[in-house]
Short mmCIF file of N, CA and C in Angstrom, two decimals:
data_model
loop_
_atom_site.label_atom_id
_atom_site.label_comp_id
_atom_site.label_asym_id
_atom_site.label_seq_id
_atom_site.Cartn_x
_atom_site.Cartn_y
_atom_site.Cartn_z
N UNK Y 1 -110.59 173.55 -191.84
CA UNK Y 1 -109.63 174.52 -192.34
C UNK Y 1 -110.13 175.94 -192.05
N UNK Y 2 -111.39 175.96 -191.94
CA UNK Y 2 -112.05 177.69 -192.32
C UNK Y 2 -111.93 177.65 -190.60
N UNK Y 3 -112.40 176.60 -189.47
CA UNK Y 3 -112.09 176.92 -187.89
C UNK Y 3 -110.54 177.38 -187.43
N UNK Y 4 -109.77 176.78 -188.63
CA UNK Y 4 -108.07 177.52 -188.31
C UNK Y 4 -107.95 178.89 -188.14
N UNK Y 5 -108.50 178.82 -189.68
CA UNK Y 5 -108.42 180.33 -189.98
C UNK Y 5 -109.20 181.77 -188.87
N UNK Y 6 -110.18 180.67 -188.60
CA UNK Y 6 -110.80 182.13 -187.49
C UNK Y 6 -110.30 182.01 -185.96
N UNK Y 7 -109.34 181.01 -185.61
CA UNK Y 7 -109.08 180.86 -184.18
C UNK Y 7 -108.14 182.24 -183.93
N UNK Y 8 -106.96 182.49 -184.81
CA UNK Y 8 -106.50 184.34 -184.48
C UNK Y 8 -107.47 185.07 -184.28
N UNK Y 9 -108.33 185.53 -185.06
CA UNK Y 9 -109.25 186.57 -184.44
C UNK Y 9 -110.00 186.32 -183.06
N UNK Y 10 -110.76 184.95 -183.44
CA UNK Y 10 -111.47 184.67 -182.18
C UNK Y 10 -110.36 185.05 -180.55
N UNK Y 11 -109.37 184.67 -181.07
CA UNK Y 11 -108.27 184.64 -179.86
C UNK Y 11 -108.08 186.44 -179.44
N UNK Y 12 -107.93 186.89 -180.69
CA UNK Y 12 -107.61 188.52 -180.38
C UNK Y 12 -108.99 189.57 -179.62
N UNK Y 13 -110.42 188.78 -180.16
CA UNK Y 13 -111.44 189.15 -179.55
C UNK Y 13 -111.38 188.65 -178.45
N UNK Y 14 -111.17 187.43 -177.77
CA UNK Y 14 -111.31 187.16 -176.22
C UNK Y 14 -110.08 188.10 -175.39
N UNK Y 15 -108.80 188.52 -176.22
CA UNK Y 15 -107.76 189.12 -175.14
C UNK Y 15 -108.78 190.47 -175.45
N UNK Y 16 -109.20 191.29 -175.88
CA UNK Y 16 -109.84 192.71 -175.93
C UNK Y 16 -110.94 192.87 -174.59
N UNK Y 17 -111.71 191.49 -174.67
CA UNK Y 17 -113.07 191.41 -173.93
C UNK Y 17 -112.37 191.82 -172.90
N UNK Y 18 -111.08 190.65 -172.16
CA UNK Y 18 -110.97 190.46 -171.09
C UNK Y 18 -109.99 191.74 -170.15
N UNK Y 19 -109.26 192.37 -171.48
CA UNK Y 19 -108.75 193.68 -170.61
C UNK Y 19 -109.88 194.80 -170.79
N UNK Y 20 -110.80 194.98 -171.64
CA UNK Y 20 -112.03 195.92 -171.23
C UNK Y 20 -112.98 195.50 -169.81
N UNK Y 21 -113.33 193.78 -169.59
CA UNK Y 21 -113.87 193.71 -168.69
C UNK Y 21 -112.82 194.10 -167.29
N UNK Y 22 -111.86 193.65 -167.78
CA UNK Y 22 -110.42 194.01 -166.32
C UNK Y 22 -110.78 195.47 -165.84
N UNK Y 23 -110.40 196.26 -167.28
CA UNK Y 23 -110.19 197.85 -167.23
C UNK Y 23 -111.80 198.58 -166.58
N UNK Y 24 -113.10 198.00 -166.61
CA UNK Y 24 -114.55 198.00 -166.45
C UNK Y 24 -114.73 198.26 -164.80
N UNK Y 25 -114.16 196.67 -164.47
CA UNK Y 25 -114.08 195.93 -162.91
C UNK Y 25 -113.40 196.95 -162.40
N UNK Y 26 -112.12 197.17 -162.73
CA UNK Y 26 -111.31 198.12 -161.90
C UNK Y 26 -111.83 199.77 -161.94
N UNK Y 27 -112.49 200.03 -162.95
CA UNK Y 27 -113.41 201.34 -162.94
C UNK Y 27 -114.71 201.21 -161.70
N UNK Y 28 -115.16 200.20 -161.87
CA UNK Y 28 -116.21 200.18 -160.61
C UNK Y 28 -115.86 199.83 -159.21
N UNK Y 29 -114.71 199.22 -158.85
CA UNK Y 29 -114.03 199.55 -158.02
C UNK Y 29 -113.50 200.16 -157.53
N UNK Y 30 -112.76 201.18 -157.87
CA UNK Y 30 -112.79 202.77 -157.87
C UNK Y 30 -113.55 203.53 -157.31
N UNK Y 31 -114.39 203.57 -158.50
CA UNK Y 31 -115.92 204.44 -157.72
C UNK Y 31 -116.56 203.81 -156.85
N UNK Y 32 -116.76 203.00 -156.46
CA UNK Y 32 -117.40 202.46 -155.13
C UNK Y 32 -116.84 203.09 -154.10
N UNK Y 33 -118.01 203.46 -153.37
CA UNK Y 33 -117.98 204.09 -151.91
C UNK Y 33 -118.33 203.54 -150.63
N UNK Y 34 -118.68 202.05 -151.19
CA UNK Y 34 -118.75 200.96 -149.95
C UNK Y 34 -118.15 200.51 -149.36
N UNK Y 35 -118.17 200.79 -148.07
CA UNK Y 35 -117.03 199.79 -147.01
C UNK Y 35 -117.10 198.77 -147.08
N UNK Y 36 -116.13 197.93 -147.74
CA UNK Y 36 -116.05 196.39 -147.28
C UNK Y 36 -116.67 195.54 -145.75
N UNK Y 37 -116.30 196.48 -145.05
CA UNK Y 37 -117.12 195.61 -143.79
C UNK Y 37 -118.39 196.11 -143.63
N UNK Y 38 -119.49 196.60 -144.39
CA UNK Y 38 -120.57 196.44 -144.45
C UNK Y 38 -120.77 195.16 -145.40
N UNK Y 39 -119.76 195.08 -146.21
CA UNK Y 39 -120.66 193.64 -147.48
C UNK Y 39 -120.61 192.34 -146.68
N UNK Y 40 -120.53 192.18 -145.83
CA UNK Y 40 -120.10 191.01 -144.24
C UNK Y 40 -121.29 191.12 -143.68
N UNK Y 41 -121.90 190.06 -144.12
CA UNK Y 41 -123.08 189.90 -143.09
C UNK Y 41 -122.85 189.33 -141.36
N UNK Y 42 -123.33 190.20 -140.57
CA UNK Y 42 -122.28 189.82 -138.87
C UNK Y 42 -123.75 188.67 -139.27
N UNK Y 43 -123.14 187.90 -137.93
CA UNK Y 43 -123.32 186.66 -137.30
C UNK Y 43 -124.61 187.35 -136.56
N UNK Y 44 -125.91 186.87 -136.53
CA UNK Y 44 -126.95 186.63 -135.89
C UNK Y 44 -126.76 185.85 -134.73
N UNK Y 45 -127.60 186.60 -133.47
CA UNK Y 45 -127.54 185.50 -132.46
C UNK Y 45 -128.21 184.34 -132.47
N UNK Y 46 -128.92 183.85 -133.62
CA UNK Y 46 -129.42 182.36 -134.24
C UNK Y 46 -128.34 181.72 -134.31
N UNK Y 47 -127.40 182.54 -135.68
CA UNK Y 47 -126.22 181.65 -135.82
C UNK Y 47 -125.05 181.41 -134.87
N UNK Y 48 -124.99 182.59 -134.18
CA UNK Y 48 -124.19 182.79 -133.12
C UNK Y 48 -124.70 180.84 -132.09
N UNK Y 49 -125.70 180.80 -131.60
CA UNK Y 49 -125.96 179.95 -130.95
C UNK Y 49 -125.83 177.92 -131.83
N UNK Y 50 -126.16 178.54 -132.85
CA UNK Y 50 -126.15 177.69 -134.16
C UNK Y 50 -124.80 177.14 -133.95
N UNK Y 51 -123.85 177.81 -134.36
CA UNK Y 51 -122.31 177.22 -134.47
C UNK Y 51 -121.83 177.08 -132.61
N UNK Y 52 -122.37 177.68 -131.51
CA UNK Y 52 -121.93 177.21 -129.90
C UNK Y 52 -122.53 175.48 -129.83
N UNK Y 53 -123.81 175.35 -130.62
CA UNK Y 53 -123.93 174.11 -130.02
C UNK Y 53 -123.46 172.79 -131.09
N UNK Y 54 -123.55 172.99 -132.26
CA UNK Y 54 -122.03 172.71 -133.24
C UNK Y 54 -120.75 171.92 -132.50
N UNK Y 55 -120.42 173.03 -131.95
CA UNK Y 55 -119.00 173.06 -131.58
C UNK Y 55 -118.98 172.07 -130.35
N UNK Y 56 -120.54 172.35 -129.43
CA UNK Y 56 -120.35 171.71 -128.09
C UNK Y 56 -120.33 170.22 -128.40
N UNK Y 57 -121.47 169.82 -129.75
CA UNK Y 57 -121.46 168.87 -130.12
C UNK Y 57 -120.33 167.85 -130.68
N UNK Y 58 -119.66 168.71 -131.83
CA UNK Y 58 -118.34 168.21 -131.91
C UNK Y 58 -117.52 167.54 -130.86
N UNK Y 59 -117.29 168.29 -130.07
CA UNK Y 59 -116.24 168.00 -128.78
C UNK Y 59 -117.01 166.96 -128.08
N UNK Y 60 -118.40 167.07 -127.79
CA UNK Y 60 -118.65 165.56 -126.86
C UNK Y 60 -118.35 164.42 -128.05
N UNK Y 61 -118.61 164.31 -129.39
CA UNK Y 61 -118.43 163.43 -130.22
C UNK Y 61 -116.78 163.17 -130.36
N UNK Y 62 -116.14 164.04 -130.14
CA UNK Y 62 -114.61 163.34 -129.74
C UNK Y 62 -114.15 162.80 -129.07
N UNK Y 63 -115.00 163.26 -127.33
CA UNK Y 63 -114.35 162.85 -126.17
C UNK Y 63 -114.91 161.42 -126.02
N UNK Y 64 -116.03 161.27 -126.39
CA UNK Y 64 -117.09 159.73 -126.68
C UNK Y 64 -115.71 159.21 -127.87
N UNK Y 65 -114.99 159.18 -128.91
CA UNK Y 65 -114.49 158.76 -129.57
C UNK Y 65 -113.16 158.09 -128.68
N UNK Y 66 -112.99 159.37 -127.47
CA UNK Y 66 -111.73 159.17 -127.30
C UNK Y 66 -112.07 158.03 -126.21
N UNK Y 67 -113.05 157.94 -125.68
CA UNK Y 67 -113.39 157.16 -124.19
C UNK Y 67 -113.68 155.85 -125.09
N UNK Y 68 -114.02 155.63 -126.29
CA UNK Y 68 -114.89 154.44 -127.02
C UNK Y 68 -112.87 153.63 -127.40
N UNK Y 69 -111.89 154.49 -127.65
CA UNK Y 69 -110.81 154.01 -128.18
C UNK Y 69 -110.19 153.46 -126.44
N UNK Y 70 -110.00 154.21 -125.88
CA UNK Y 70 -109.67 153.85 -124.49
C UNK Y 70 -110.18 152.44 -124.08
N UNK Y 71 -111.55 152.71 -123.73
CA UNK Y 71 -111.95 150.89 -123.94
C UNK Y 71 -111.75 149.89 -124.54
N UNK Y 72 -111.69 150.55 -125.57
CA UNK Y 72 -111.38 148.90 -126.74
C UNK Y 72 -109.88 148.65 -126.49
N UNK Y 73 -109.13 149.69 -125.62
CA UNK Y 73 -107.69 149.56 -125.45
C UNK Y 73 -107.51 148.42 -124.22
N UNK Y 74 -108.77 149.11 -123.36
CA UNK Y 74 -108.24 148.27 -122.45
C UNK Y 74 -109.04 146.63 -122.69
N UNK Y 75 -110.08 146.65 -123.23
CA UNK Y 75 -110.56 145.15 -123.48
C UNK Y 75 -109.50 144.50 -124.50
N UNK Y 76 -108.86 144.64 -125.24
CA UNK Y 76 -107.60 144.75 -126.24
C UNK Y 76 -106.59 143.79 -125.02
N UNK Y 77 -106.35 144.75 -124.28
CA UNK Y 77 -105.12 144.60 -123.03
C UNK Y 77 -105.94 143.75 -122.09
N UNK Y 78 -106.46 143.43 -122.44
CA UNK Y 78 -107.21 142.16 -121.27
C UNK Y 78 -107.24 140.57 -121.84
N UNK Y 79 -107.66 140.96 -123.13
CA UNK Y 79 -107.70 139.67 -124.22
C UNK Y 79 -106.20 139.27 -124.22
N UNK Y 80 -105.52 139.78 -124.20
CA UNK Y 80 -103.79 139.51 -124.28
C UNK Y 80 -103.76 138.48 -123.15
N UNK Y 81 -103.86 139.43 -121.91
CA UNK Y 81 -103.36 138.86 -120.74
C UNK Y 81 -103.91 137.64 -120.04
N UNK Y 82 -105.39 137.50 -120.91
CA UNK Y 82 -106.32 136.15 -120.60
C UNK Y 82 -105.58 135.42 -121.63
N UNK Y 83 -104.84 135.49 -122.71
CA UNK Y 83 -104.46 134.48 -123.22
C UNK Y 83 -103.01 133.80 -123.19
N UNK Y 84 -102.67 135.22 -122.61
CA UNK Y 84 -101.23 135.10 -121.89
C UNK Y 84 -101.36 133.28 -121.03
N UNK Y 85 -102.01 133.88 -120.03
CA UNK Y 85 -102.47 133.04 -118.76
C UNK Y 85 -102.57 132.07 -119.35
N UNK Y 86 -103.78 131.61 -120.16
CA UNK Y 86 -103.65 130.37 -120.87
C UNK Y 86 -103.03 129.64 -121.18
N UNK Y 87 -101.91 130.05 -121.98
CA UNK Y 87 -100.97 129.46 -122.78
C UNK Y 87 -100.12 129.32 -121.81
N UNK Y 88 -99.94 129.88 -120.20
CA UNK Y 88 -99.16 129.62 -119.21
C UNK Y 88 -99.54 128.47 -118.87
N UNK Y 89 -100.93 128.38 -118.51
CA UNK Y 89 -101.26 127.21 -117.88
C UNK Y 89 -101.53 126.06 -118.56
N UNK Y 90 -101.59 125.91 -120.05
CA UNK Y 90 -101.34 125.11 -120.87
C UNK Y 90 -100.24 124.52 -121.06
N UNK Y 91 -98.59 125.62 -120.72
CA UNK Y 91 -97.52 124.96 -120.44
C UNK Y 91 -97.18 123.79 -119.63
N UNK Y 92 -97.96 124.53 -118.68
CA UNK Y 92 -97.71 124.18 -116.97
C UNK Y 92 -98.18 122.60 -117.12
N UNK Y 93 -99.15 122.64 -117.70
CA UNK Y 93 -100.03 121.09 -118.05
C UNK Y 93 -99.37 119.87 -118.48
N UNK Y 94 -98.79 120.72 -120.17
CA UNK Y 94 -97.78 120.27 -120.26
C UNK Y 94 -96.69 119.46 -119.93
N UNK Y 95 -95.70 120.50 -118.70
CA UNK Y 95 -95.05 120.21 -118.70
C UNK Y 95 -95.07 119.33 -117.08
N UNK Y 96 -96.36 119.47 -116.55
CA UNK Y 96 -96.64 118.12 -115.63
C UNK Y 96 -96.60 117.03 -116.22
N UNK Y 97 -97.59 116.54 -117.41
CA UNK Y 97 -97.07 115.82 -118.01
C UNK Y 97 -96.05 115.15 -118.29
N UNK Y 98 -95.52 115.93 -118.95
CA UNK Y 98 -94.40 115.36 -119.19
C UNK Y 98 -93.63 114.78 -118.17
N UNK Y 99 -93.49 115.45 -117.21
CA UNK Y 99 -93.02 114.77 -116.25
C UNK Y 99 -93.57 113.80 -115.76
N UNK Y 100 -94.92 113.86 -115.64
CA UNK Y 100 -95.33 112.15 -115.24
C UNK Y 100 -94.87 111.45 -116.07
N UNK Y 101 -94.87 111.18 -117.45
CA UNK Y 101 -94.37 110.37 -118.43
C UNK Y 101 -93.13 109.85 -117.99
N UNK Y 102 -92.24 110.68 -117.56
CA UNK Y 102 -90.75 110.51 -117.48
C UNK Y 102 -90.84 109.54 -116.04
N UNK Y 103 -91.46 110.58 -115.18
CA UNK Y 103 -91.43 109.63 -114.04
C UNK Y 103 -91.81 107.26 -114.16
N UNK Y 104 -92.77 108.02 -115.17
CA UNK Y 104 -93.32 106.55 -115.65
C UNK Y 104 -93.29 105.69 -116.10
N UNK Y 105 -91.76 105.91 -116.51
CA UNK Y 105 -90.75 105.22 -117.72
C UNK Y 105 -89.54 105.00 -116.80
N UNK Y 106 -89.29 105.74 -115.69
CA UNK Y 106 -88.19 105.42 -114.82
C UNK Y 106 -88.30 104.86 -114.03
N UNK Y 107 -89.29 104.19 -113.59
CA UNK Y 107 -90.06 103.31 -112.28
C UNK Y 107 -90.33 102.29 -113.10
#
C-alpha cells in the first residue's frame, strides 16, 4: 500500500530528471565546437587492407559455393540419367521376355 502511494512522486521525479538531463544534453550540444567528422576515426591502412582481404575472401568463398552447387548439379543430373537408362534397359529385358514367353506358348 505505502509502494502505491509513492509511485506518483517517484513517477514525477523520473519525468523532471529526464527533461533536465534532455534540457543538459541539448546545452552541451550547443556549446560544442567539434566537428562531427573529426569524432570518425578514418580507416587505417591496417584496416584498410584488413577489410580488402575480407572481402577477397568472401567472394572466393562464394564462387567455391557456387562451383561446389554446380557440381552436385551436375552429379545430381547424371544419377537421373544412369537410372533413367536402367530402368530402360530393365524394360527392354522385360519386355524380351515377355515375348519369349509368348513366343513359347504359341509354338
Amino acid at each position: 500500500d505505502q509502494s502505491e502511494a509513492a509511485l506518483p512522486f517517484l513517477l514525477r521525479a523520473l519525468e523532471i530528471r529526464m527533461r533536465l538531463n534532455a534540457a543538459d544534453a541539448q546545452a552541451r550540444e550547443d556549446d560544442s565546437d567539434e566537428d562531427p567528422r573529426d569524432l570518425v576515426r578514418r580507416a587505417s591502412d591496417r584496416d584498410k587492407r584488413i577489410h580488402k582481404e575480407r572481402n577477397r575472401r568472401r567472394k572466393e568463398q562464394a564462387k567455391e559455393e557456387r562451383r561446389r552447387n554446380l557440381e552436385k548439379k551436375k552429379q545430381d543430373e547424371e544419377k537421373r540419367r544412369e537410372n533413367r537408362r536402367q530402368e530402360l534397359e530393365r524394360e527392354k529385358m522385360e519386355a524380351a521376355m515377355t515375348a519369349d514367353k509368348d513366343k513359347g506358348k504359341s509354338n
